[in-house]
XYZ file of C-alpha atoms in Angstrom:
355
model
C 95.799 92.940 92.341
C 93.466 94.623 94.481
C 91.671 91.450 95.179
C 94.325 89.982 96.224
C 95.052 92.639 98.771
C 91.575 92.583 100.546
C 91.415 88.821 101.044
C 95.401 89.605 102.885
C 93.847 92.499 104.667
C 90.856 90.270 106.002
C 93.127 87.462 106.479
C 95.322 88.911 108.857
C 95.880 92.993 108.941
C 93.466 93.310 111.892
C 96.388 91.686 113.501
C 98.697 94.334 112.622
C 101.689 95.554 115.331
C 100.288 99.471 114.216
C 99.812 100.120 118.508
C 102.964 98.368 119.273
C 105.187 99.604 116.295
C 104.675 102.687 117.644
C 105.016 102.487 120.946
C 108.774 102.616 121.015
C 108.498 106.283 119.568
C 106.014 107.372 122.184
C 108.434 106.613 124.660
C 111.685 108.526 122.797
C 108.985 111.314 122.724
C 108.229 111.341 125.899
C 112.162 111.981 127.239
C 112.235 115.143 124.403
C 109.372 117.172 126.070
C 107.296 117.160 122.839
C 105.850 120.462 122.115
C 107.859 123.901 122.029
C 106.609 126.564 124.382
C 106.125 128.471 120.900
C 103.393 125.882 119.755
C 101.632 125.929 123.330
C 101.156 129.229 123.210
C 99.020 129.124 120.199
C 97.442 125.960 120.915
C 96.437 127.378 124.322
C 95.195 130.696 122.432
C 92.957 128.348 120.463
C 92.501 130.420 117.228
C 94.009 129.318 113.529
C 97.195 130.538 112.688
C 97.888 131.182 109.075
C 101.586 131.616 108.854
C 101.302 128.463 107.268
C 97.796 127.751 105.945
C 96.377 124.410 105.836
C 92.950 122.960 105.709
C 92.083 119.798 107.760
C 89.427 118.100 105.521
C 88.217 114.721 106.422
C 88.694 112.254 109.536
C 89.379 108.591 108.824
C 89.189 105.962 111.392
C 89.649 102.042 110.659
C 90.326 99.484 113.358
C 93.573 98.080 115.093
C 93.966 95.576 117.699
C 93.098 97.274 120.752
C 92.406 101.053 119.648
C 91.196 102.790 115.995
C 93.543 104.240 113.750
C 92.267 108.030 113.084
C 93.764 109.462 109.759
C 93.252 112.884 108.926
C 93.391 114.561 105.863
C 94.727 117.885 104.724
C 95.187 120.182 101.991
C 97.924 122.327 102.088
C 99.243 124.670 99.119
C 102.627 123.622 97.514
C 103.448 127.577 97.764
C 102.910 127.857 101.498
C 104.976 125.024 102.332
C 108.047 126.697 100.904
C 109.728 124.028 99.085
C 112.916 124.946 97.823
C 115.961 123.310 95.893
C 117.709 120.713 97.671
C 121.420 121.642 98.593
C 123.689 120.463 96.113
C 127.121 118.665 97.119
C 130.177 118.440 95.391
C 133.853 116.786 95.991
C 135.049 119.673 93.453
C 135.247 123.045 94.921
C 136.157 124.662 91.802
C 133.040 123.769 90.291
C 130.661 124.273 93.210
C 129.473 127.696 91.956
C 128.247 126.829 88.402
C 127.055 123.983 89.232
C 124.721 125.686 91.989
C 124.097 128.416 89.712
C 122.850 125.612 87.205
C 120.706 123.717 90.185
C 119.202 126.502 91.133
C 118.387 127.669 87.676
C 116.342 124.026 86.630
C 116.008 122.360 90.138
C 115.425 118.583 89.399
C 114.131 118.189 93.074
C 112.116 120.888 95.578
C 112.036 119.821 99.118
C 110.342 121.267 101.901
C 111.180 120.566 105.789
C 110.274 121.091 108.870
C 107.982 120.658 112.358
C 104.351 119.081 112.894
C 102.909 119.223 116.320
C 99.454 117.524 117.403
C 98.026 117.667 120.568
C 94.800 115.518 121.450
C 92.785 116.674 124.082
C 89.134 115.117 125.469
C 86.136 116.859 124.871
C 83.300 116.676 127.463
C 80.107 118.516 126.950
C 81.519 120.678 124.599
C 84.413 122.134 126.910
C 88.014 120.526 126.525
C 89.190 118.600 128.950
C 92.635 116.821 130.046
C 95.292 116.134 127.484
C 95.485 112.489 126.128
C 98.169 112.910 123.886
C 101.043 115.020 122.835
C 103.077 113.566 118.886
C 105.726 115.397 117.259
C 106.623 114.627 113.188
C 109.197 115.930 111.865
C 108.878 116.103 108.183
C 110.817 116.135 105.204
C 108.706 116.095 101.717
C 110.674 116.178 98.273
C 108.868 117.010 94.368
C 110.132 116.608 91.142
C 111.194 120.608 90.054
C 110.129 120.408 86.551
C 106.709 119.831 87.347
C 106.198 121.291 90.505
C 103.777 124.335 90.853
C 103.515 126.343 93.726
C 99.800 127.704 93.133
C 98.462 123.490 92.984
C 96.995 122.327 96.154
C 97.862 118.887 97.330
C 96.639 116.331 99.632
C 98.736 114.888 103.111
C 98.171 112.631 105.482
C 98.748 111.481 109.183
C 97.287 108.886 111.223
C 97.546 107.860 115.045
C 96.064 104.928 117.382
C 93.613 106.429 119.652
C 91.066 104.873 122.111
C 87.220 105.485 121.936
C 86.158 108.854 122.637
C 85.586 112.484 121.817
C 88.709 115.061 120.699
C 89.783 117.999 119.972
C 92.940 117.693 117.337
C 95.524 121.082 117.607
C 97.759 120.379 114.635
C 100.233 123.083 114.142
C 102.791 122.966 111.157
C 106.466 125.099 111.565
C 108.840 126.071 110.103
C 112.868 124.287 110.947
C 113.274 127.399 113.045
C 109.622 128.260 114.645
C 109.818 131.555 112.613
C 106.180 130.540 111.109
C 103.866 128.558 112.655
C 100.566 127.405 111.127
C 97.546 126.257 113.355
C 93.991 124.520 113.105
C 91.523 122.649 115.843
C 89.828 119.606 114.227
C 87.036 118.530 116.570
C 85.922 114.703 115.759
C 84.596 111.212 117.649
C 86.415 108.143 117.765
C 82.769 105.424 118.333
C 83.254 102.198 120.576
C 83.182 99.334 118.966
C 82.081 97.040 121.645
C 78.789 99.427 121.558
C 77.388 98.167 118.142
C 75.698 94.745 120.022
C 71.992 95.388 118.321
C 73.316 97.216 114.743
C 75.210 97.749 112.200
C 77.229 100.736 111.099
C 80.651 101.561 109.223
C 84.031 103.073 109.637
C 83.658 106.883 106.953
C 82.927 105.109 103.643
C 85.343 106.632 101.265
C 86.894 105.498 97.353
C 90.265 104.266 96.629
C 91.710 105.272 93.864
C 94.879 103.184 94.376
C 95.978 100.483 97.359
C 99.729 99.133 97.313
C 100.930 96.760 100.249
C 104.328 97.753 101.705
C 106.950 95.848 103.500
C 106.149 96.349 107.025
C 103.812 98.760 109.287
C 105.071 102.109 110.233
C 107.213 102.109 113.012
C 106.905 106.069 113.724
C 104.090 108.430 112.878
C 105.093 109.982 109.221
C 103.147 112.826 107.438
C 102.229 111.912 104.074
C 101.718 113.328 100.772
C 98.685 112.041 98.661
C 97.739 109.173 100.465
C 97.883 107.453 103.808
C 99.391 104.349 105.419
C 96.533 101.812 107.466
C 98.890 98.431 108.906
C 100.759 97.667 105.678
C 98.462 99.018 102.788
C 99.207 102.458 101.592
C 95.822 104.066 100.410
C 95.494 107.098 97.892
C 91.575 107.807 98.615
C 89.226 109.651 95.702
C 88.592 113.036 97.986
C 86.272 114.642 95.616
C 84.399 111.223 94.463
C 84.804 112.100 91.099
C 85.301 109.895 88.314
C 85.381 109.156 84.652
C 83.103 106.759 82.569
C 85.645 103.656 82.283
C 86.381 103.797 86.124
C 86.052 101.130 88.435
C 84.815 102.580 92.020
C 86.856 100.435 95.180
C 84.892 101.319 97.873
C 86.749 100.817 101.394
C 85.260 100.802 104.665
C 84.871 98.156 108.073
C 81.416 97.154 109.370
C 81.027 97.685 113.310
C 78.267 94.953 115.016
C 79.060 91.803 112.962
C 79.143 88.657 115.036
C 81.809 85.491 114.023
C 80.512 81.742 114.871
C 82.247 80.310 117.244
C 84.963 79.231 114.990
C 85.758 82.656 113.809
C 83.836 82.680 110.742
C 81.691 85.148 109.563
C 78.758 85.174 107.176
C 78.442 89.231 105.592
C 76.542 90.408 102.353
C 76.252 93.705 100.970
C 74.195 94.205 98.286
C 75.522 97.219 95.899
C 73.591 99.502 93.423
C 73.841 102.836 91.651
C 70.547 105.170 91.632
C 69.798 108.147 89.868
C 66.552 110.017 90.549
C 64.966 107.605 92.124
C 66.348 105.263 89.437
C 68.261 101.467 89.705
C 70.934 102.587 86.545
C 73.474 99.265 87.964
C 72.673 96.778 90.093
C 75.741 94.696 90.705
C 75.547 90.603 92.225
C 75.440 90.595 95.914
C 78.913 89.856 97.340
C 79.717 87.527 100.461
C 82.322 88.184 103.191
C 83.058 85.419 105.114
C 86.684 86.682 106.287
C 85.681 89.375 108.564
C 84.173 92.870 108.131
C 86.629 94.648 106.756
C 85.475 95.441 103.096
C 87.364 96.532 99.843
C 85.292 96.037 96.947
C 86.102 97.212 93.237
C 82.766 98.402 91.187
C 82.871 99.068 87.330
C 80.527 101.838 86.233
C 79.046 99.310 83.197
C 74.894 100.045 82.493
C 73.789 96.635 81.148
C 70.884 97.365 79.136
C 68.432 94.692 76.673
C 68.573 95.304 73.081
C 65.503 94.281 71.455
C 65.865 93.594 67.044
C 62.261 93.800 65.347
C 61.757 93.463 61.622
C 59.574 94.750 59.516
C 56.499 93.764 61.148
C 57.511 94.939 64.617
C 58.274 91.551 65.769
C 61.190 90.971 67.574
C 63.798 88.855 66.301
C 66.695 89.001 68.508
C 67.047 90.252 72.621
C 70.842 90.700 74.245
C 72.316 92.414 77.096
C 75.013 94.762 76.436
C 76.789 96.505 78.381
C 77.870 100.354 78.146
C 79.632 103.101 80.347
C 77.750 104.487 82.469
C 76.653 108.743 81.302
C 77.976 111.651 83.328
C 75.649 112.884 85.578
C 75.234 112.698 89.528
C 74.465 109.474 91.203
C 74.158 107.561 94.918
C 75.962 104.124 95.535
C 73.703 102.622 98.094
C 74.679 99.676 99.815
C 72.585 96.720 101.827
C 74.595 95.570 104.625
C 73.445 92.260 105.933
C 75.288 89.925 109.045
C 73.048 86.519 108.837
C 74.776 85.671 112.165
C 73.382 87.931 114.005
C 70.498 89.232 111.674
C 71.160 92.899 111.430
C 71.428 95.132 108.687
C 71.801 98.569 107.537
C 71.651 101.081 104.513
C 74.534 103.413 103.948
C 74.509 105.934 100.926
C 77.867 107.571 99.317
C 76.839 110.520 96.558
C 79.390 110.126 93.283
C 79.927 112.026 89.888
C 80.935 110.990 86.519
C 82.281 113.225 84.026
Protein backbone atom coordinates (compact mmCIF):
# COMPACT_ATOMS: atom_id res chain seq x y z
CA UNK A 1 0.00 0.00 0.00
CA UNK A 2 2.60 2.33 0.81
CA UNK A 3 4.37 1.60 -2.37
CA UNK A 4 1.81 2.32 -4.16
CA UNK A 5 1.45 5.74 -2.64
CA UNK A 6 5.10 6.96 -3.30
CA UNK A 7 5.21 6.01 -6.97
CA UNK A 8 1.47 8.45 -6.99
CA UNK A 9 3.29 10.99 -4.93
CA UNK A 10 6.35 11.06 -7.45
CA UNK A 11 4.07 10.72 -10.27
CA UNK A 12 2.20 13.70 -9.84
CA UNK A 13 1.76 15.34 -6.08
CA UNK A 14 4.50 17.91 -6.84
CA UNK A 15 1.73 19.13 -8.99
CA UNK A 16 -0.59 19.55 -6.24
CA UNK A 17 -3.23 22.84 -6.16
CA UNK A 18 -1.86 23.10 -2.08
CA UNK A 19 -0.89 27.24 -3.06
CA UNK A 20 -3.98 27.66 -5.02
CA UNK A 21 -6.49 25.62 -2.81
CA UNK A 22 -5.75 27.94 -0.43
CA UNK A 23 -5.72 30.95 -1.84
CA UNK A 24 -9.45 31.49 -1.81
CA UNK A 25 -9.23 31.48 2.14
CA UNK A 26 -6.45 34.01 2.22
CA UNK A 27 -8.60 36.29 0.56
CA UNK A 28 -11.98 35.64 2.98
CA UNK A 29 -9.23 36.30 5.64
CA UNK A 30 -8.13 39.15 4.50
CA UNK A 31 -11.87 41.07 4.54
CA UNK A 32 -12.17 39.63 8.52
CA UNK A 33 -9.08 41.59 9.84
CA UNK A 34 -7.38 38.37 11.05
CA UNK A 35 -5.93 38.76 14.41
CA UNK A 36 -7.85 40.17 17.61
CA UNK A 37 -6.27 43.18 19.23
CA UNK A 38 -6.12 40.62 22.30
CA UNK A 39 -3.61 38.30 20.36
CA UNK A 40 -1.46 41.42 19.11
CA UNK A 41 -0.91 42.47 22.23
CA UNK A 42 0.87 39.41 23.28
CA UNK A 43 2.43 38.73 20.10
CA UNK A 44 3.85 42.28 20.17
CA UNK A 45 4.96 41.62 23.97
CA UNK A 46 6.91 38.68 22.55
CA UNK A 47 7.06 36.41 25.68
CA UNK A 48 5.12 32.76 26.00
CA UNK A 49 1.89 32.80 27.39
CA UNK A 50 0.82 29.78 29.32
CA UNK A 51 -2.87 30.15 29.74
CA UNK A 52 -2.85 27.50 27.40
CA UNK A 53 0.47 25.62 27.29
CA UNK A 54 1.78 24.12 24.24
CA UNK A 55 5.13 23.08 23.00
CA UNK A 56 6.13 23.71 19.32
CA UNK A 57 8.48 20.72 18.61
CA UNK A 58 9.69 20.17 15.16
CA UNK A 59 9.49 22.18 11.71
CA UNK A 60 8.63 20.25 8.55
CA UNK A 61 9.03 21.63 5.17
CA UNK A 62 8.39 19.56 1.79
CA UNK A 63 7.95 21.18 -1.60
CA UNK A 64 4.88 22.64 -3.59
CA UNK A 65 4.71 24.16 -6.89
CA UNK A 66 5.95 27.50 -6.43
CA UNK A 67 6.62 27.80 -2.50
CA UNK A 68 7.46 24.94 0.49
CA UNK A 69 4.92 23.66 2.63
CA UNK A 70 6.22 24.30 6.41
CA UNK A 71 4.40 21.93 8.95
CA UNK A 72 4.91 22.37 12.44
CA UNK A 73 4.48 20.18 15.13
CA UNK A 74 3.12 20.50 18.62
CA UNK A 75 2.42 18.88 21.76
CA UNK A 76 -0.23 20.07 23.67
CA UNK A 77 -1.81 18.35 26.92
CA UNK A 78 -5.38 16.86 26.49
CA UNK A 79 -6.06 18.64 30.06
CA UNK A 80 -5.10 22.13 28.95
CA UNK A 81 -7.14 22.09 25.97
CA UNK A 82 -10.30 21.74 28.01
CA UNK A 83 -12.25 19.26 26.17
CA UNK A 84 -15.53 18.80 27.44
CA UNK A 85 -18.81 16.76 26.59
CA UNK A 86 -20.42 17.64 23.49
CA UNK A 87 -23.98 19.25 23.95
CA UNK A 88 -26.54 16.79 23.74
CA UNK A 89 -29.89 17.44 21.64
CA UNK A 90 -33.12 16.11 22.02
CA UNK A 91 -36.75 16.47 20.20
CA UNK A 92 -38.14 15.33 23.81
CA UNK A 93 -38.09 17.95 26.39
CA UNK A 94 -39.29 15.77 29.03
CA UNK A 95 -36.39 13.69 28.81
CA UNK A 96 -33.69 16.30 28.24
CA UNK A 97 -32.55 16.27 31.90
CA UNK A 98 -31.75 12.54 32.43
CA UNK A 99 -30.55 12.12 29.50
CA UNK A 100 -27.88 15.02 30.10
CA UNK A 101 -27.44 13.86 33.48
CA UNK A 102 -26.56 10.37 31.83
CA UNK A 103 -24.15 12.18 29.00
CA UNK A 104 -22.47 13.91 31.26
CA UNK A 105 -22.01 11.06 33.63
CA UNK A 106 -20.20 8.52 30.67
CA UNK A 107 -19.52 11.10 27.83
CA UNK A 108 -19.13 8.96 24.60
CA UNK A 109 -17.44 12.06 22.90
CA UNK A 110 -15.09 15.14 24.51
CA UNK A 111 -14.65 18.00 22.21
CA UNK A 112 -12.62 20.91 22.56
CA UNK A 113 -13.04 24.34 20.46
CA UNK A 114 -11.78 27.27 19.82
CA UNK A 115 -9.13 30.07 18.16
CA UNK A 116 -5.51 29.57 16.56
CA UNK A 117 -3.69 32.62 15.45
CA UNK A 118 -0.18 32.60 13.53
CA UNK A 119 1.59 35.41 12.51
CA UNK A 120 4.83 35.07 10.24
CA UNK A 121 7.16 37.70 10.37
CA UNK A 122 10.90 37.99 8.47
CA UNK A 123 13.86 37.74 10.36
CA UNK A 124 16.96 39.74 9.28
CA UNK A 125 20.12 39.59 11.23
CA UNK A 126 18.52 38.38 14.08
CA UNK A 127 15.94 41.37 14.53
CA UNK A 128 12.28 40.83 13.12
CA UNK A 129 11.32 42.49 10.42
CA UNK A 130 7.98 43.24 8.31
CA UNK A 131 5.03 40.92 8.58
CA UNK A 132 4.59 38.35 5.69
CA UNK A 133 1.69 36.74 6.86
CA UNK A 134 -1.23 36.87 9.17
CA UNK A 135 -3.72 32.92 9.24
CA UNK A 136 -6.49 32.39 11.50
CA UNK A 137 -7.85 28.46 12.28
CA UNK A 138 -10.52 28.01 13.93
CA UNK A 139 -10.61 24.64 15.46
CA UNK A 140 -12.86 22.12 16.56
CA UNK A 141 -11.15 18.65 17.85
CA UNK A 142 -13.49 15.73 19.16
CA UNK A 143 -12.10 12.23 21.41
CA UNK A 144 -13.73 9.24 22.21
CA UNK A 145 -14.80 9.84 26.31
CA UNK A 146 -14.13 6.41 27.43
CA UNK A 147 -10.66 6.54 26.66
CA UNK A 148 -9.77 9.94 26.86
CA UNK A 149 -7.24 11.11 29.59
CA UNK A 150 -6.61 14.47 30.40
CA UNK A 151 -2.94 14.00 31.94
CA UNK A 152 -1.74 12.16 28.11
CA UNK A 153 0.03 14.49 25.88
CA UNK A 154 -0.79 14.41 22.23
CA UNK A 155 0.61 15.45 19.03
CA UNK A 156 -1.13 18.36 16.37
CA UNK A 157 -0.36 19.65 13.40
CA UNK A 158 -0.56 22.71 10.96
CA UNK A 159 1.05 23.47 7.82
CA UNK A 160 1.19 26.65 5.45
CA UNK A 161 2.84 27.55 1.88
CA UNK A 162 5.57 29.92 2.48
CA UNK A 163 8.33 31.33 0.16
CA UNK A 164 12.15 30.96 0.86
CA UNK A 165 13.37 32.73 3.75
CA UNK A 166 13.95 33.25 7.43
CA UNK A 167 10.79 33.52 10.19
CA UNK A 168 9.72 34.05 13.17
CA UNK A 169 6.29 31.87 13.81
CA UNK A 170 3.84 33.66 16.82
CA UNK A 171 1.27 30.91 17.23
CA UNK A 172 -1.17 31.73 19.88
CA UNK A 173 -4.04 29.22 20.84
CA UNK A 174 -7.59 30.80 22.61
CA UNK A 175 -10.09 30.08 24.01
CA UNK A 176 -14.04 30.66 21.98
CA UNK A 177 -14.13 33.79 24.09
CA UNK A 178 -10.30 35.17 24.36
CA UNK A 179 -10.63 34.53 28.17
CA UNK A 180 -7.21 32.36 27.84
CA UNK A 181 -4.79 32.79 25.46
CA UNK A 182 -1.72 30.58 25.01
CA UNK A 183 1.50 31.87 23.16
CA UNK A 184 4.96 30.60 21.70
CA UNK A 185 7.66 32.16 18.99
CA UNK A 186 9.08 29.35 16.78
CA UNK A 187 12.09 30.80 14.96
CA UNK A 188 13.00 28.51 11.73
CA UNK A 189 14.43 28.82 7.80
CA UNK A 190 12.56 28.00 4.88
CA UNK A 191 16.17 27.11 2.20
CA UNK A 192 15.85 28.04 -1.63
CA UNK A 193 15.66 25.50 -3.70
CA UNK A 194 16.99 27.00 -6.80
CA UNK A 195 20.32 27.42 -4.50
CA UNK A 196 21.29 23.65 -4.38
CA UNK A 197 23.09 23.93 -8.23
CA UNK A 198 26.60 22.18 -6.95
CA UNK A 199 24.94 19.70 -3.95
CA UNK A 200 22.79 17.77 -2.54
CA UNK A 201 20.74 18.08 0.61
CA UNK A 202 17.16 17.04 2.01
CA UNK A 203 13.89 18.36 3.21
CA UNK A 204 14.06 17.25 7.75
CA UNK A 205 14.37 13.46 7.34
CA UNK A 206 11.75 12.10 9.59
CA UNK A 207 9.74 8.25 9.96
CA UNK A 208 6.28 7.51 9.03
CA UNK A 209 4.57 5.49 10.96
CA UNK A 210 1.42 5.55 8.78
CA UNK A 211 0.58 7.43 5.15
CA UNK A 212 -3.18 7.32 3.86
CA UNK A 213 -4.12 9.29 0.55
CA UNK A 214 -7.30 11.38 0.88
CA UNK A 215 -9.76 12.63 -1.60
CA UNK A 216 -8.56 15.98 -2.42
CA UNK A 217 -5.92 18.69 -0.98
CA UNK A 218 -6.98 20.94 1.76
CA UNK A 219 -8.80 23.74 0.70
CA UNK A 220 -8.30 25.83 4.12
CA UNK A 221 -5.54 25.60 6.67
CA UNK A 222 -6.90 22.91 9.45
CA UNK A 223 -5.08 22.09 12.78
CA UNK A 224 -4.57 18.55 13.19
CA UNK A 225 -4.39 15.97 15.73
CA UNK A 226 -1.65 13.20 15.37
CA UNK A 227 -0.59 13.70 12.05
CA UNK A 228 -0.40 16.17 9.22
CA UNK A 229 -1.81 16.68 5.71
CA UNK A 230 1.19 17.31 2.64
CA UNK A 231 -1.08 17.66 -1.07
CA UNK A 232 -3.32 14.61 -0.61
CA UNK A 233 -1.32 12.18 1.75
CA UNK A 234 -2.10 12.43 5.37
CA UNK A 235 1.17 11.55 7.36
CA UNK A 236 1.30 10.31 11.11
CA UNK A 237 5.30 10.79 11.56
CA UNK A 238 7.36 8.52 14.39
CA UNK A 239 8.33 11.80 16.70
CA UNK A 240 10.42 9.95 19.11
CA UNK A 241 12.06 7.41 16.38
CA UNK A 242 11.31 4.68 18.44
CA UNK A 243 10.44 1.35 17.41
CA UNK A 244 9.94 -2.29 18.07
CA UNK A 245 11.90 -5.36 16.65
CA UNK A 246 9.26 -6.48 13.83
CA UNK A 247 8.96 -2.80 12.53
CA UNK A 248 9.47 -1.69 9.21
CA UNK A 249 11.14 2.02 9.25
CA UNK A 250 9.40 4.37 6.06
CA UNK A 251 11.68 6.96 5.92
CA UNK A 252 10.21 10.23 4.12
CA UNK A 253 12.05 13.08 2.92
CA UNK A 254 12.74 15.20 -0.79
CA UNK A 255 16.29 15.64 -2.15
CA UNK A 256 17.13 19.43 -3.10
CA UNK A 257 19.99 19.68 -6.23
CA UNK A 258 18.89 16.71 -8.41
CA UNK A 259 18.95 17.47 -12.10
CA UNK A 260 16.10 15.67 -14.71
CA UNK A 261 17.38 14.93 -18.48
CA UNK A 262 15.88 16.78 -20.72
CA UNK A 263 12.91 14.61 -20.93
CA UNK A 264 12.08 14.88 -17.33
CA UNK A 265 13.65 11.84 -16.14
CA UNK A 266 15.71 11.42 -13.38
CA UNK A 267 18.36 8.89 -12.43
CA UNK A 268 18.61 8.89 -8.07
CA UNK A 269 20.17 6.12 -5.75
CA UNK A 270 20.40 6.03 -2.17
CA UNK A 271 22.16 3.51 -0.68
CA UNK A 272 20.66 2.57 2.98
CA UNK A 273 22.36 0.91 6.05
CA UNK A 274 22.01 0.53 9.80
CA UNK A 275 25.34 1.00 12.03
CA UNK A 276 25.97 0.39 15.46
CA UNK A 277 29.32 1.34 16.99
CA UNK A 278 31.01 1.72 14.19
CA UNK A 279 29.27 -1.47 12.99
CA UNK A 280 27.30 -2.40 9.33
CA UNK A 281 24.32 -4.60 11.50
CA UNK A 282 21.86 -4.23 7.85
CA UNK A 283 22.83 -3.27 4.76
CA UNK A 284 19.79 -3.13 2.55
CA UNK A 285 20.04 -3.26 -1.81
CA UNK A 286 20.56 0.13 -3.18
CA UNK A 287 17.25 1.56 -4.44
CA UNK A 288 16.73 3.68 -7.77
CA UNK A 289 14.46 6.73 -8.21
CA UNK A 290 13.87 7.57 -11.50
CA UNK A 291 10.43 9.53 -10.82
CA UNK A 292 11.75 12.51 -9.14
CA UNK A 293 13.30 13.23 -5.71
CA UNK A 294 10.76 12.89 -3.59
CA UNK A 295 11.52 9.68 -1.49
CA UNK A 296 9.31 7.29 0.70
CA UNK A 297 11.03 4.20 1.34
CA UNK A 298 9.85 1.30 3.79
CA UNK A 299 12.97 -0.52 5.71
CA UNK A 300 12.45 -3.83 7.75
CA UNK A 301 14.74 -4.08 10.77
CA UNK A 302 15.80 -7.98 9.56
CA UNK A 303 19.87 -8.83 10.57
CA UNK A 304 20.72 -11.45 7.92
CA UNK A 305 23.41 -13.37 9.39
CA UNK A 306 25.50 -16.90 7.85
CA UNK A 307 24.97 -19.98 9.74
CA UNK A 308 27.82 -22.20 9.44
CA UNK A 309 26.95 -26.48 10.43
CA UNK A 310 30.35 -28.38 11.30
CA UNK A 311 30.42 -32.00 12.37
CA UNK A 312 32.39 -33.71 14.38
CA UNK A 313 35.60 -32.92 12.91
CA UNK A 314 35.02 -29.17 12.71
CA UNK A 315 34.29 -29.27 9.12
CA UNK A 316 31.58 -27.49 7.87
CA UNK A 317 28.79 -29.15 6.33
CA UNK A 318 26.16 -26.73 5.61
CA UNK A 319 26.30 -22.44 5.24
CA UNK A 320 22.72 -20.34 5.00
CA UNK A 321 21.62 -16.92 5.52
CA UNK A 322 18.93 -16.35 7.90
CA UNK A 323 17.43 -13.72 8.77
CA UNK A 324 16.44 -12.39 12.42
CA UNK A 325 15.01 -9.15 14.13
CA UNK A 326 17.15 -6.89 14.66
CA UNK A 327 18.23 -6.52 19.07
CA UNK A 328 17.21 -3.43 21.00
CA UNK A 329 19.81 -1.16 21.35
CA UNK A 330 20.65 2.37 19.72
CA UNK A 331 21.52 2.63 16.12
CA UNK A 332 22.18 5.32 12.98
CA UNK A 333 20.36 4.83 9.53
CA UNK A 334 22.85 6.38 7.22
CA UNK A 335 21.99 6.99 3.83
CA UNK A 336 24.22 7.52 0.38
CA UNK A 337 22.50 9.90 -1.76
CA UNK A 338 23.70 9.76 -5.30
CA UNK A 339 22.15 11.98 -8.65
CA UNK A 340 24.26 10.28 -11.70
CA UNK A 341 22.89 13.23 -13.74
CA UNK A 342 24.54 15.60 -12.30
CA UNK A 343 27.18 13.61 -10.19
CA UNK A 344 26.59 14.81 -6.70
CA UNK A 345 26.08 13.13 -3.62
CA UNK A 346 25.68 13.38 0.00
CA UNK A 347 25.56 11.50 3.45
CA UNK A 348 22.70 12.17 5.78
CA UNK A 349 22.46 10.30 9.24
CA UNK A 350 18.99 9.80 11.30
CA UNK A 351 19.78 8.23 15.08
CA UNK A 352 16.87 5.35 15.88
CA UNK A 353 16.01 2.98 18.89
CA UNK A 354 14.61 -0.40 19.16
CA UNK A 355 13.06 -1.72 22.13
Amino acid sequence: MKKVITHTLIAGLMLSLIVPALSAQEAEQAKRGMIPKEVKVVFEAGQSRLDIPFQIIKNIYLPTPQNLHAVFLMKIKNGDLGYAPMVASTVDLGVETDAQSSFESTPSRLQSKGHAFLQFNNVKDGSIGELVKEVYIPYNFQVDGSSYDPEKTDFYSMGYPLPPGEYRLAFALCTPNLEKIGAQFFDFTIPDPMSFTKELDTTPIFFAKNIKRIAQPETTVEMHRGNFVYSVLEIEPNLNNLFAPTDTLDIFFYIFGTRPTPEGKYDIEVSYEVNQDDKVIIRYEAQKYLRGPIVSQPLPLKVTKKVITKDEKGEIVSEELKQSDIEPGEYILKMTITDHISGNSTEKTVEFTVK
